Short mmCIF file of C-alpha atoms in Angstrom, two decimals:
data_model
loop_
_atom_site.label_atom_id
_atom_site.label_comp_id
_atom_site.label_asym_id
_atom_site.label_seq_id
_atom_site.Cartn_x
_atom_site.Cartn_y
_atom_site.Cartn_z
CA UNK A 91 9.81 12.41 -1.21
CA UNK A 92 9.21 15.92 -3.70
CA UNK A 93 11.12 17.25 -5.78
CA UNK A 94 12.09 20.65 -4.59
CA UNK A 95 12.04 23.88 -7.48
CA UNK A 96 13.43 26.84 -8.13
CA UNK A 97 12.18 29.78 -8.87
CA UNK A 98 8.23 29.47 -7.83
CA UNK A 99 7.87 32.09 -10.35
CA UNK A 100 9.74 34.10 -13.50
CA UNK A 101 8.41 36.91 -15.57
CA UNK A 102 10.45 37.32 -18.74
CA UNK A 103 10.16 39.08 -21.56
CA UNK A 104 9.56 37.37 -25.45
CA UNK A 105 13.18 36.80 -26.63
CA UNK A 106 14.62 36.63 -22.95
CA UNK A 107 15.93 33.49 -21.20
CA UNK A 108 15.37 31.50 -18.15
CA UNK A 109 16.19 28.60 -15.71
CA UNK A 110 14.45 26.69 -13.93
CA UNK A 111 15.89 24.58 -11.54
CA UNK A 112 14.60 20.84 -9.84
CA UNK A 113 16.41 18.97 -6.78
CA UNK A 114 16.10 15.94 -4.72
CA UNK A 115 17.01 14.86 -1.54
CA UNK A 116 17.72 11.30 -2.82
CA UNK A 117 19.02 9.94 -5.49
CA UNK A 118 18.21 10.13 -9.14
CA UNK A 119 17.29 7.56 -11.79
CA UNK A 120 15.47 10.23 -14.29
CA UNK A 121 14.15 13.19 -14.27
CA UNK A 122 10.18 14.42 -16.62
CA UNK A 123 9.17 17.92 -17.23
CA UNK A 124 6.00 18.76 -17.83
CA UNK A 125 3.99 22.53 -18.03
CA UNK A 126 0.82 23.30 -17.62
CA UNK A 127 -0.69 25.74 -19.37
CA UNK A 128 -4.06 27.49 -17.59
CA UNK A 129 -7.24 25.33 -17.13
CA UNK A 130 -4.81 22.44 -19.18
CA UNK A 131 -3.72 19.34 -18.47
CA UNK A 132 -0.01 18.88 -18.16
CA UNK A 133 2.18 17.73 -21.22
CA UNK A 134 5.22 16.11 -21.67
CA UNK A 135 8.46 18.02 -22.21
CA UNK A 136 11.19 15.94 -22.14
CA UNK A 137 12.57 12.94 -20.02
CA UNK A 138 16.10 13.20 -18.25
CA UNK A 139 17.37 9.53 -17.66
CA UNK A 140 20.58 8.23 -14.98
CA UNK A 141 23.40 7.15 -17.98
CA UNK A 142 22.48 10.88 -20.02
CA UNK A 143 19.85 9.72 -21.97
CA UNK A 144 17.19 12.58 -23.38
CA UNK A 145 14.10 12.31 -24.80
CA UNK A 146 11.76 15.15 -26.02
CA UNK A 147 11.05 18.91 -27.24
CA UNK A 148 13.10 19.83 -29.49
CA UNK A 149 13.31 23.94 -28.78
CA UNK A 150 14.22 22.85 -25.16
CA UNK A 151 16.99 22.03 -23.78
CA UNK A 152 17.57 20.09 -20.13
CA UNK A 153 20.85 18.97 -17.95
CA UNK A 154 21.35 16.51 -15.23
CA UNK A 155 23.04 15.97 -12.87
CA UNK A 156 23.28 12.76 -11.11
CA UNK A 157 25.77 13.92 -8.54
CA UNK A 158 24.34 16.82 -7.26
CA UNK A 159 21.00 15.53 -7.37
CA UNK A 160 19.75 18.29 -10.15
CA UNK A 161 18.28 18.64 -13.21
CA UNK A 162 17.97 21.97 -14.68
CA UNK A 163 15.41 23.21 -17.58
CA UNK A 164 16.51 25.97 -20.14
CA UNK A 165 13.73 27.85 -22.05
CA UNK A 166 16.39 30.69 -24.54
CA UNK A 167 14.93 32.83 -27.02
CA UNK A 168 11.46 32.53 -24.67
CA UNK A 169 7.81 32.84 -26.75
CA UNK A 170 4.52 33.41 -25.44
CA UNK A 171 3.59 30.19 -25.92
CA UNK A 172 6.37 28.98 -23.49
CA UNK A 173 4.26 30.74 -20.43
CA UNK A 174 2.83 27.98 -18.31
CA UNK A 175 3.53 26.07 -15.12
CA UNK A 176 6.40 23.67 -15.58
CA UNK A 177 7.05 20.78 -13.25
CA UNK A 178 9.43 18.60 -12.50
CA UNK A 179 8.54 14.65 -11.82
CA UNK A 180 11.37 11.99 -10.41
CA UNK A 181 10.21 8.30 -9.36
CA UNK A 182 11.26 5.90 -6.97
CA UNK A 183 13.55 4.49 -10.11
CA UNK A 184 14.24 2.27 -12.76
CA UNK A 185 10.66 0.14 -13.15
CA UNK A 186 8.67 2.04 -10.99
CA UNK A 187 6.08 5.16 -12.08
CA UNK A 188 5.28 6.50 -8.60
CA UNK A 189 5.60 10.10 -9.89
CA UNK A 190 6.16 12.77 -7.56
CA UNK A 191 6.11 16.97 -8.50
CA UNK A 192 7.65 19.46 -7.70
CA UNK A 193 5.38 22.11 -6.31
CA UNK A 194 5.98 24.18 -9.76
CA UNK A 195 6.74 27.39 -11.88
CA UNK A 196 4.87 29.19 -12.95
CA UNK A 197 7.09 31.18 -16.26
CA UNK A 198 5.23 34.29 -17.03
CA UNK A 199 6.18 35.68 -21.09
CA UNK A 200 5.34 39.18 -21.68
CA UNK A 201 5.54 40.86 -24.95
CA UNK B 197 -4.40 8.53 -32.32
CA UNK B 198 -6.91 9.08 -29.94
CA UNK B 199 -5.85 10.87 -26.10
CA UNK B 200 -6.39 10.27 -22.39
CA UNK B 201 -10.23 10.19 -21.40
CA UNK B 202 -11.77 11.37 -18.35
CA UNK B 203 -15.45 11.31 -17.26
CA UNK B 204 -16.92 13.21 -16.21
CA UNK B 205 -15.37 16.32 -16.56
CA UNK B 206 -17.27 17.87 -13.86
CA UNK B 207 -18.70 17.03 -10.87
CA UNK B 208 -20.26 18.11 -8.00
CA UNK B 209 -20.71 16.53 -4.42
CA UNK B 210 -22.32 16.58 -0.44
CA UNK B 211 -19.63 15.44 1.69
CA UNK B 212 -19.70 11.97 2.36
CA UNK B 213 -21.43 10.30 -0.54
CA UNK B 214 -19.04 8.81 -2.63
CA UNK B 215 -17.81 9.22 -6.53
CA UNK B 216 -16.18 7.33 -9.21
CA UNK B 217 -14.18 9.01 -11.54
CA UNK B 218 -13.24 7.10 -14.79
CA UNK B 219 -9.62 7.00 -16.86
CA UNK B 220 -9.50 5.31 -20.97
CA UNK B 221 -5.82 5.26 -21.69
CA UNK B 222 -4.24 5.72 -24.82
CA UNK B 223 -4.98 2.63 -26.76
CA UNK B 224 -1.83 0.27 -25.80
CA UNK B 225 -1.02 1.87 -23.25
CA UNK B 226 -0.98 -0.49 -19.82
CA UNK B 227 0.37 1.61 -17.44
CA UNK B 228 -2.57 4.40 -15.55
CA UNK B 229 -1.66 6.21 -12.96
CA UNK B 230 -3.70 8.80 -10.80
CA UNK B 231 -3.04 12.62 -9.33
CA UNK B 232 -4.86 14.48 -7.02
CA UNK B 233 -4.28 18.72 -7.74
CA UNK B 234 -4.84 21.46 -5.96
CA UNK B 235 -3.70 25.27 -5.80
CA UNK B 236 -2.04 24.77 -2.14
CA UNK B 237 -0.59 21.11 -2.45
CA UNK B 238 0.17 20.63 -6.51
CA UNK B 239 0.26 17.72 -8.71
CA UNK B 240 0.24 14.99 -5.96
CA UNK B 241 0.59 10.87 -6.68
CA UNK B 242 -2.64 8.71 -5.55
CA UNK B 243 -1.34 5.21 -7.08
CA UNK B 244 -0.49 3.35 -10.11
CA UNK B 245 -1.69 0.53 -12.59
CA UNK B 246 -0.30 -1.92 -14.75
CA UNK B 247 -1.54 -5.18 -15.71
CA UNK B 248 -4.97 -4.87 -13.14
CA UNK B 249 -2.45 -4.38 -10.42
CA UNK B 250 -1.76 -1.80 -8.00
CA UNK B 251 1.75 -1.00 -8.06
CA UNK B 252 2.51 1.92 -6.48
CA UNK B 253 0.78 4.06 -3.92
CA UNK B 254 0.94 6.96 -2.51
CA UNK B 255 0.06 8.69 0.54
CA UNK B 256 -3.77 8.45 0.58
CA UNK B 257 -6.10 7.55 3.39
CA UNK B 258 -7.83 4.09 2.53
CA UNK B 259 -11.07 6.32 1.74
CA UNK B 260 -9.05 6.28 -2.10
CA UNK B 261 -9.47 3.71 -4.48
CA UNK B 262 -8.75 2.66 -7.66
CA UNK B 263 -8.96 -0.11 -10.02
CA UNK B 264 -8.14 -1.58 -13.53
CA UNK B 265 -9.53 -2.98 -15.88
CA UNK B 266 -8.44 -5.85 -18.91
CA UNK B 267 -8.03 -3.24 -21.44
CA UNK B 268 -6.46 -0.94 -19.14
CA UNK B 269 -9.06 1.86 -18.68
CA UNK B 270 -8.98 2.97 -14.83
CA UNK B 271 -11.62 3.95 -11.97
CA UNK B 272 -11.06 5.60 -9.38
CA UNK B 273 -13.24 5.59 -6.02
CA UNK B 274 -13.07 8.06 -2.95
CA UNK B 275 -15.66 7.01 -0.68
CA UNK B 276 -17.32 8.88 2.42
CA UNK B 277 -16.01 12.59 0.40
CA UNK B 278 -14.68 15.19 2.75
CA UNK B 279 -14.13 19.04 1.73
CA UNK B 280 -10.78 18.35 1.49
CA UNK B 281 -10.93 16.25 -1.35
CA UNK B 282 -12.25 19.50 -3.58
CA UNK B 283 -9.27 19.40 -6.57
CA UNK B 284 -8.78 18.18 -10.21
CA UNK B 285 -7.87 15.05 -10.30
CA UNK B 286 -5.89 13.85 -13.01
CA UNK B 287 -4.94 10.42 -14.44
CA UNK B 288 -1.95 9.99 -17.39
CA UNK B 289 -1.13 7.04 -19.35
CA UNK B 290 2.33 6.18 -20.45
CA UNK B 291 3.17 2.49 -22.59
CA UNK B 292 5.32 0.41 -19.94
CA UNK B 293 5.31 2.69 -17.03
CA UNK B 294 8.76 2.10 -16.47
CA UNK B 295 9.80 5.90 -15.54
CA UNK B 296 11.34 6.48 -18.35
CA UNK B 297 8.21 6.47 -20.56
CA UNK B 298 6.91 9.73 -20.98
CA UNK B 299 2.89 10.27 -19.20
CA UNK B 300 0.16 11.65 -21.36
CA UNK B 301 -1.96 13.78 -19.53
CA UNK B 302 -6.08 13.46 -19.09
CA UNK B 303 -8.02 16.78 -18.92
CA UNK B 304 -9.09 15.90 -15.78
CA UNK B 305 -11.93 15.53 -13.72
CA UNK B 306 -13.32 18.74 -11.81
CA UNK B 307 -14.63 17.36 -8.16
CA UNK B 308 -16.15 20.61 -5.92
CA UNK B 309 -16.99 18.90 -2.56
CA UNK B 310 -19.88 20.81 -1.16
#
């Protein structure tokens, strides 16, 4: 089952903050975050693992609430380069690589 | 290190035809996943291959198939094309495919079915 992302779209001014949420009806082992710019392939941002381990982008932070089966991506002091569509992805569990992605959150940063 | 490559980048086919797409993963990566991306359905998981074996499969009809070779290169085949198969097909490679390795996406193959 695909995770659910919110909001669907957000428009910011440079320097503003944004939070993108990702929730699942099933227990999560890991949550992946990717950003896709128009006409380009998705690019890895971060992985959050059950137990608290994180791997990824230094300037972007995220949280993973295992009990609530939710993850949030925090974009602070947004830059024009942050514009794109953000996807969260989840897999069945450890050892599985059947990534299901949410519908995406379109982020637009304006000057 | 070279990234994930996909060929061809663009393809136009007619209904009923079949098509084969190719993906070369990053050197050393053993897992290759395929996705279909459309404006309406987003990124949909097709299947994943690891060491020449299909390990995981999404909810797509049997017209969609794939394989992986001993050098980890992968191909995806769609038979009896339908208009709804028009999409961007992305492949992604990862080191081990355990679910806690990042996936590296290729540029995609844009398939148009007329």
